[in-house]
Amino acid sequence: MAGYPLPIKRLISELGKLPGIGEKTATRLAMHVLRAPEGDARGLAESIMDVRDKIRFCQVCHNFAETELCNVCRDPARDTGLICVVEDPDALMAIEESGSYSGTYHVLHGVLSPLDGVGPEQLKLYELVERIREKAVREVILATNPNVSGESTALLIARMIGKLDVPVTRIAQGVPMGSDLRYMDRMTLSKSLQFRRDMEKEP
Amino acid sequence: MAGYPLPIKRLISELGKLPGIGEKTATRLAMHVLRAPEGDARGLAESIMDVRDKIRFCQVCHNFAETELCNVCRDPARDTGLICVVEDPDALMAIEESGSYSGTYHVLHGVLSPLDGVGPEQLKLYELVERIREKAVREVILATNPNVSGESTALLIARMIGKLDVPVTRIAQGVPMGSDLRYMDRMTLSKSLQFRRDMEKEP
């Protein structure tokens, strides 16, 4: 049985290592790479190498950065008294895109996950404690995801920082905007009731 | 608003050019490329360039090849008296993987699609006619897909080859093995009735 030539097989296997890309999709992508204009294929290959060569982590918040500091930490307009703790740069970008936050961040690069061998040492936790100790921080906002690992990580951080006399808050959990209560899961509804607010406090 | 650093943005945009990869998936893949072991990222980039450098088309059947001839045409065990006409190398591979064909192929690299500006000139049709003229061919099997473009391409080829006095056949259309008639579409059922066979002819 004659298979694809070796370079195609290798490309399919390399593409198949990407998350969520099975062999069928990898084959389809490989066919595209073979047929795409030369510049597109070269552009993709170069941008992969480029991103690895040029991207490092911010010395302060561990976000992706091209220089010693990331775009957020380099911005003098950001409020350094506020630190929003996120799991990864994707969460940071999501908050940035909401356009509703002008403080700084701290990227943990993961959450506690004992089954995957991720303990406190694998996260940028001690760096966070150091940062709070060294600089004047008014508030630490815990914005890990509202799931088991995110919650337990938030709990651990709250405990670690508790001794430092800095207010620690957690992002609100409840029904998302535009949702329909009929289709909402029980946990979310339960949280939305538990954390209900007085209407007078509305800004 | 601080976005991703430029090299990440570029990688997301390059990945987003791949078929079926939207911006969200491209971002997820870019994050993976950033975090994957150095060897994986380099391997992917290299295999993309490699496939473009090393893969060409078979001089005979226009399948992917590393040398002048593809793996099938180079194989002396293949029956060169049979030519199976397929739309693209993927279809060729699917037939190869079925393990039920020992003839050679002819890859059209597309099907008639006037709306996309694909006419007979864009396909390897004249090459097919030349091939049949020059070599002793016993049968041409049309294995384009059983849809509108595939059918019209098969019809055109049948007409072009009709003058050459070579038997032209079409792959069977009917209910696929393991399927359930209840869930089969009307066109397929209609074809399966239209092309019914005598039970005696069963091998």
Coordinates of C-alpha atoms in Angstrom, one line a residue, chain A:
Chain A
M1 CA 0.0 0.0 0.0
A2 CA 1.5 3.3 -1.1
G3 CA 1.0 6.0 1.5
Y4 CA 1.7 9.8 1.3
P5 CA 5.3 10.7 0.6
L6 CA 7.4 11.1 3.8
P7 CA 7.4 14.9 4.0
I8 CA 3.6 15.0 3.9
K9 CA 3.4 12.2 6.5
R10 CA 5.7 14.2 8.7
L11 CA 3.7 17.4 8.3
I12 CA 0.4 15.5 9.1
S13 CA 2.1 14.1 12.2
E14 CA 3.4 17.5 13.4
L15 CA 0.0 19.2 12.8
G16 CA -1.7 16.3 14.6
K17 CA 0.3 17.3 17.8
L18 CA -1.7 20.5 18.0
P19 CA -4.6 20.5 20.5
G20 CA -8.0 19.5 19.0
I21 CA -6.4 18.5 15.7
G22 CA -7.0 14.8 14.9
E23 CA -5.5 12.9 12.0
K24 CA -8.3 13.8 9.5
T25 CA -8.1 17.5 10.3
A26 CA -4.3 17.4 10.2
T27 CA -4.5 15.8 6.7
R28 CA -6.9 18.5 5.5
L29 CA -4.6 21.2 6.9
A30 CA -1.5 19.5 5.3
M31 CA -3.3 19.5 1.9
H32 CA -4.0 23.2 2.4
V33 CA -0.3 23.9 3.2
L34 CA 0.7 22.0 0.0
R35 CA -1.7 24.0 -2.2
A36 CA -1.6 27.4 -0.5
P37 CA 0.5 30.2 -2.2
E38 CA 4.2 29.8 -1.4
G39 CA 4.1 33.0 0.7
D40 CA 1.4 31.7 3.0
A41 CA 3.2 28.5 3.8
R42 CA 6.5 30.3 4.4
G43 CA 4.6 33.0 6.5
L44 CA 3.2 30.3 8.7
A45 CA 6.5 28.5 9.2
E46 CA 8.3 31.8 9.9
S47 CA 5.7 33.1 12.3
I48 CA 6.0 29.8 14.3
M49 CA 9.7 30.3 14.7
D50 CA 9.4 34.0 15.2
V51 CA 6.9 33.6 18.1
R52 CA 9.3 31.2 19.8
D53 CA 12.3 33.5 19.3
K54 CA 10.8 36.8 20.2
I55 CA 8.2 36.1 23.0
R56 CA 9.3 36.0 26.6
F57 CA 7.5 36.6 29.9
C58 CA 7.0 39.9 31.6
Q59 CA 9.4 40.3 34.5
V60 CA 6.6 41.7 36.7
C61 CA 3.4 40.0 35.8
H62 CA 4.5 37.0 33.7
N63 CA 2.3 38.0 30.8
F64 CA 3.7 37.5 27.2
A65 CA 6.1 40.2 26.4
E66 CA 8.4 41.3 23.6
T67 CA 10.7 43.3 26.0
E68 CA 11.4 43.0 29.7
L69 CA 8.0 44.3 30.5
C70 CA 4.7 43.5 28.8
N71 CA 2.4 46.0 27.1
V72 CA 0.3 46.4 30.3
C73 CA 3.2 46.8 32.8
R74 CA 4.9 49.3 30.4
D75 CA 1.8 51.5 30.2
P76 CA 2.2 54.4 32.7
A77 CA -1.6 54.9 32.7
R78 CA -2.3 51.6 34.4
D79 CA -3.1 51.5 38.1
T80 CA -0.3 49.5 39.7
G81 CA -2.2 49.5 43.0
L82 CA -4.6 46.9 41.6
I83 CA -3.5 43.4 40.7
C84 CA -5.8 41.1 38.9
V85 CA -4.7 37.4 39.2
V86 CA -5.5 35.3 36.1
E87 CA -4.7 31.7 35.1
D88 CA -3.1 32.5 31.8
P89 CA -2.5 35.2 29.2
D90 CA -5.7 34.3 27.4
A91 CA -7.8 35.2 30.4
L92 CA -5.8 38.5 30.6
M93 CA -6.6 39.2 27.0
A94 CA -10.3 38.5 27.6
I95 CA -10.4 41.0 30.4
E96 CA -8.4 43.6 28.4
E97 CA -10.8 43.2 25.5
S98 CA -13.7 43.9 27.9
G99 CA -12.1 47.3 28.3
S100 CA -13.3 47.5 31.9
Y101 CA -10.1 47.2 33.8
S102 CA -7.2 49.6 34.2
G103 CA -5.1 47.9 36.8
T104 CA -2.3 45.5 36.3
Y105 CA -2.3 41.7 36.2
H106 CA -0.5 38.7 37.6
V107 CA -0.4 35.6 35.4
L108 CA -0.2 32.3 37.3
H109 CA 0.4 30.1 34.2
G110 CA -1.9 27.4 35.4
V111 CA -4.2 26.4 38.3
L112 CA -3.8 23.8 41.0
S113 CA -4.4 20.4 39.5
P114 CA -3.0 17.6 41.6
L115 CA -4.0 15.0 39.1
D116 CA -1.9 16.7 36.4
G117 CA 1.0 17.2 38.9
V118 CA 0.4 20.9 39.2
G119 CA 1.0 22.1 42.8
P120 CA 1.7 25.6 44.1
E121 CA 5.3 25.4 43.1
Q122 CA 4.4 25.2 39.4
L123 CA 2.4 28.4 39.5
K124 CA 3.7 32.0 39.8
L125 CA 2.4 32.2 43.4
Y126 CA 5.6 33.1 45.3
E127 CA 6.3 35.8 42.7
L128 CA 2.8 37.2 43.5
V129 CA 3.5 37.3 47.2
E130 CA 6.9 39.0 46.6
R131 CA 5.2 41.5 44.4
I132 CA 2.6 42.4 47.0
R133 CA 5.3 42.6 49.7
E134 CA 7.5 44.9 47.7
K135 CA 5.0 47.3 46.2
A136 CA 2.1 49.3 47.6
V137 CA -0.9 47.2 46.5
R138 CA -4.5 48.3 47.4
E139 CA -6.4 45.3 46.2
V140 CA -5.8 41.8 44.7
I141 CA -8.7 40.6 42.5
L142 CA -8.8 36.8 42.0
A143 CA -10.0 36.2 38.4
T144 CA -9.3 32.5 38.1
N145 CA -12.0 30.5 36.3
P146 CA -15.2 29.7 38.3
N147 CA -14.6 25.9 38.3
V148 CA -13.1 23.5 40.8
S149 CA -9.4 24.1 40.0
G150 CA -9.9 27.9 39.7
E151 CA -11.8 28.1 43.0
S152 CA -9.3 26.0 44.9
T153 CA -6.5 28.1 43.5
A154 CA -8.3 31.3 44.5
L155 CA -8.8 29.9 48.0
L156 CA -5.1 29.1 48.3
I157 CA -4.1 32.6 47.1
A158 CA -6.6 34.2 49.5
R159 CA -5.0 32.2 52.4
M160 CA -1.4 33.0 51.3
I161 CA -2.1 36.7 51.0
G162 CA -4.3 36.9 54.0
K163 CA -1.3 37.5 56.2
L164 CA -0.2 40.4 54.1
D165 CA -3.0 42.7 55.1
V166 CA -4.1 43.5 51.5
P167 CA -7.8 43.3 50.6
V168 CA -8.5 40.2 48.4
T169 CA -11.6 40.0 46.2
R170 CA -13.1 37.5 43.9
I171 CA -14.8 38.2 40.5
A172 CA -18.6 38.0 40.8
Q173 CA -20.2 34.7 39.9
G174 CA -23.8 34.7 38.7
V175 CA -26.0 34.6 35.6
P176 CA -24.2 35.9 32.5
M177 CA -25.7 39.0 30.7
G178 CA -28.1 38.1 28.0
S179 CA -28.7 34.6 29.3
D180 CA -32.1 32.9 30.0
L181 CA -32.7 31.6 33.5
R182 CA -34.5 28.6 32.0
Y183 CA -31.3 27.3 30.5
M184 CA -29.0 28.2 33.3
D185 CA -27.3 25.4 35.3
R186 CA -28.2 24.9 39.0
M187 CA -24.8 25.9 40.4
T188 CA -24.9 29.2 38.6
L189 CA -28.4 29.9 39.7
S190 CA -27.5 29.0 43.2
K191 CA -24.5 31.3 43.1
S192 CA -26.6 34.1 41.6
L193 CA -29.0 33.9 44.5
Q194 CA -26.3 33.5 47.2
F195 CA -24.4 36.6 46.0
R196 CA -27.5 38.7 45.3
R197 CA -27.0 42.5 45.8
D198 CA -29.1 45.3 47.2
M199 CA -30.6 47.3 44.4
E200 CA -29.6 50.5 46.1
K201 CA -25.9 49.7 45.7
E202 CA -26.3 49.9 42.0
P203 CA -24.0 52.6 40.6

